[in-house]
Amino acid sequence: MVRLPFTSSTRGVPEAAQVPRHIAIIMDGNGRWARKRLMPRVAGHAKGVDSLREVIRTCLDRGVEYLTVFAFSSENWRRPKDEVSFLMQLFVKSLKAEIERIHRNNIRLRVVGDLAPFDKALVDLIGDGEALTAGNTKMNLTICANYGGRWDIMQAVDKMIAACGPREGGYAEDDLAPHLALSFSPEPDLFIRTGGETRISNFMLWQLAYSELYFTDKLWPEFGEAELDAAIASYQGRERRFGRTSEQVVGGADSSGSGHA
Ligand code: IPE
Ligand code: IPE
Ligand code: MG
């Protein structure tokens, strides 16, 4: 069995640091931001790239080790053709424009999702960016593109069965987890969704099991350093119990085992 370097929140009690080690963000509200300004929806996507740049910089400053952002969901193909094609072009353009800066800042880039339907030019660009930054160690930036939480679980199930073979007694969480697309990272400590909707929209369904959820009405193009700090401050005010009582948390109950008596 492959052992992951991180504690699963359902199998043990992960260490909770003051600064979230992993922040996952649904960057929502671009279209509404543009519409409010009587601009086409896609202008909001273009502006959203500036927010992402500022959030990456702030995460670097604050010592966040993993930043994962939802850029395009497996359901976003349902949008008008023109908008989908604009988003693809924006992805190419932004990768080209930002990859050097990402590399210079010692950030490791990964793109996670089903890349099969993307143009070869985009897939090659992603491969080049990942290869260029593969040795970087300051922060892990993961872009979820054509990603869905259910897709992730199903592709992991396929890989798990291929690796473990049919098993009489069934499989365990630890058999599946190493095959998930984000198995290189700990589970998110803090989940943020901008744009006012209070739903998960098929993002990181497995990994959000015990993440602290933060929803804000701010639209993604309005989200920057101050808004990220407000989210981190909210996180810092919470008590992460992972199933235990508050008294146990304050008393420093054993955090190593699975919790079984
Ligand atoms: C999020 O903004 C970006 C993507 C889904 C690609 P939206 O485009 O969903 O913006 P709203 O929610 O319509 O305002
Ligand atoms: C979620 O936003 C996906 C991304 C931000 C990439 P959506 O705008 O697609 O979510 P719904 O449709 O409102 O749930
Ligand atoms: Mg939306």
PDB file of N, CA, C and O and ligand atoms in Angstrom, residues 27-33 41 45 71-72 76 79 83 87, ligand 1:
ATOM      1  N   MET A  27     -12.978  30.552  -7.903  1.00  0.00           N
ATOM      2  CA  MET A  27     -12.890  31.954  -8.338  1.00  0.00           C
ATOM      3  C   MET A  27     -14.170  32.278  -9.107  1.00  0.00           C
ATOM      4  O   MET A  27     -14.217  32.139 -10.330  1.00  0.00           O
ATOM      5  N   ASP A  28     -15.199  32.708  -8.412  1.00  0.00           N
ATOM      6  CA  ASP A  28     -16.504  32.883  -9.063  1.00  0.00           C
ATOM      7  C   ASP A  28     -16.932  34.353  -9.060  1.00  0.00           C
ATOM      8  O   ASP A  28     -16.551  35.125  -8.177  1.00  0.00           O
ATOM      9  N   GLY A  29     -17.741  34.712 -10.060  1.00  0.00           N
ATOM     10  CA  GLY A  29     -18.322  36.055 -10.106  1.00  0.00           C
ATOM     11  C   GLY A  29     -17.747  36.949 -11.197  1.00  0.00           C
ATOM     12  O   GLY A  29     -18.069  38.145 -11.247  1.00  0.00           O
ATOM     13  N   ASN A  30     -16.945  36.384 -12.082  1.00  0.00           N
ATOM     14  CA  ASN A  30     -16.352  37.196 -13.159  1.00  0.00           C
ATOM     15  C   ASN A  30     -17.412  37.795 -14.079  1.00  0.00           C
ATOM     16  O   ASN A  30     -17.350  38.968 -14.446  1.00  0.00           O
ATOM     17  N   GLY A  31     -18.366  36.959 -14.464  1.00  0.00           N
ATOM     18  CA  GLY A  31     -19.396  37.404 -15.408  1.00  0.00           C
ATOM     19  C   GLY A  31     -20.234  38.524 -14.813  1.00  0.00           C
ATOM     20  O   GLY A  31     -20.484  39.544 -15.476  1.00  0.00           O
ATOM     21  N   ARG A  32     -20.629  38.354 -13.556  1.00  0.00           N
ATOM     22  CA  ARG A  32     -21.460  39.388 -12.917  1.00  0.00           C
ATOM     23  C   ARG A  32     -20.683  40.684 -12.723  1.00  0.00           C
ATOM     24  O   ARG A  32     -21.224  41.781 -12.849  1.00  0.00           O
ATOM     25  N   TRP A  33     -19.399  40.573 -12.429  1.00  0.00           N
ATOM     26  CA  TRP A  33     -18.559  41.773 -12.283  1.00  0.00           C
ATOM     27  C   TRP A  33     -18.586  42.587 -13.571  1.00  0.00           C
ATOM     28  O   TRP A  33     -18.751  43.805 -13.554  1.00  0.00           O
ATOM     29  N   ARG A  41     -19.287  39.521 -20.531  1.00  0.00           N
ATOM     30  CA  ARG A  41     -18.878  38.634 -19.433  1.00  0.00           C
ATOM     31  C   ARG A  41     -17.376  38.328 -19.449  1.00  0.00           C
ATOM     32  O   ARG A  41     -16.729  38.263 -18.412  1.00  0.00           O
ATOM     33  N   HIS A  45     -13.502  37.720 -16.949  1.00  0.00           N
ATOM     34  CA  HIS A  45     -12.485  36.659 -16.886  1.00  0.00           C
ATOM     35  C   HIS A  45     -11.090  37.259 -17.025  1.00  0.00           C
ATOM     36  O   HIS A  45     -10.160  36.873 -16.303  1.00  0.00           O
ATOM     37  N   ALA A  71     -10.313  26.852 -12.183  1.00  0.00           N
ATOM     38  CA  ALA A  71     -10.336  27.759 -13.337  1.00  0.00           C
ATOM     39  C   ALA A  71     -11.421  27.386 -14.337  1.00  0.00           C
ATOM     40  O   ALA A  71     -11.978  28.250 -15.014  1.00  0.00           O
ATOM     41  N   PHE A  72     -11.692  26.072 -14.465  1.00  0.00           N
ATOM     42  CA  PHE A  72     -12.681  25.635 -15.455  1.00  0.00           C
ATOM     43  C   PHE A  72     -13.203  24.275 -15.011  1.00  0.00           C
ATOM     44  O   PHE A  72     -12.430  23.335 -14.836  1.00  0.00           O
ATOM     45  N   ASN A  76     -18.398  23.447 -17.069  1.00  0.00           N
ATOM     46  CA  ASN A  76     -18.335  24.741 -17.756  1.00  0.00           C
ATOM     47  C   ASN A  76     -18.373  24.616 -19.288  1.00  0.00           C
ATOM     48  O   ASN A  76     -18.589  25.612 -19.994  1.00  0.00           O
ATOM     49  N   ARG A  79     -21.326  26.151 -21.251  1.00  0.00           N
ATOM     50  CA  ARG A  79     -21.465  27.583 -21.539  1.00  0.00           C
ATOM     51  C   ARG A  79     -21.447  27.846 -23.044  1.00  0.00           C
ATOM     52  O   ARG A  79     -21.033  26.990 -23.813  1.00  0.00           O
ATOM     53  N   GLU A  83     -17.734  31.837 -25.163  1.00  0.00           N
ATOM     54  CA  GLU A  83     -17.142  32.056 -23.840  1.00  0.00           C
ATOM     55  C   GLU A  83     -16.110  30.973 -23.531  1.00  0.00           C
ATOM     56  O   GLU A  83     -15.020  31.262 -23.018  1.00  0.00           O
ATOM     57  N   LEU A  87     -12.134  31.548 -22.848  1.00  0.00           N
ATOM     58  CA  LEU A  87     -11.454  31.052 -21.638  1.00  0.00           C
ATOM     59  C   LEU A  87     -10.212  30.241 -21.995  1.00  0.00           C
ATOM     60  O   LEU A  87      -9.175  30.356 -21.343  1.00  0.00           O
TER      61      LEU A  87
HETATM   62  C1  IPE B   1     -16.096  32.161 -12.675  1.00  0.00           C
HETATM   63  O1  IPE B   1     -16.877  33.268 -12.978  1.00  0.00           O
HETATM   64  C2  IPE B   1     -15.162  31.787 -13.804  1.00  0.00           C
HETATM   65  C3  IPE B   1     -15.499  30.526 -14.469  1.00  0.00           C
HETATM   66  C4  IPE B   1     -16.459  29.715 -14.136  1.00  0.00           C
HETATM   67  C5  IPE B   1     -14.672  30.159 -15.581  1.00  0.00           C
HETATM   68  P1  IPE B   1     -18.261  33.095 -13.711  1.00  0.00           P
HETATM   69  O2  IPE B   1     -18.051  33.162 -15.173  1.00  0.00           O
HETATM   70  O3  IPE B   1     -18.948  31.872 -13.236  1.00  0.00           O
HETATM   71  O4  IPE B   1     -19.019  34.388 -13.226  1.00  0.00           O
HETATM   72  P2  IPE B   1     -20.555  34.486 -12.804  1.00  0.00           P
HETATM   73  O5  IPE B   1     -20.773  33.482 -11.719  1.00  0.00           O
HETATM   74  O6  IPE B   1     -21.367  34.186 -14.025  1.00  0.00           O
HETATM   75  O7  IPE B   1     -20.687  35.897 -12.336  1.00  0.00           O
END
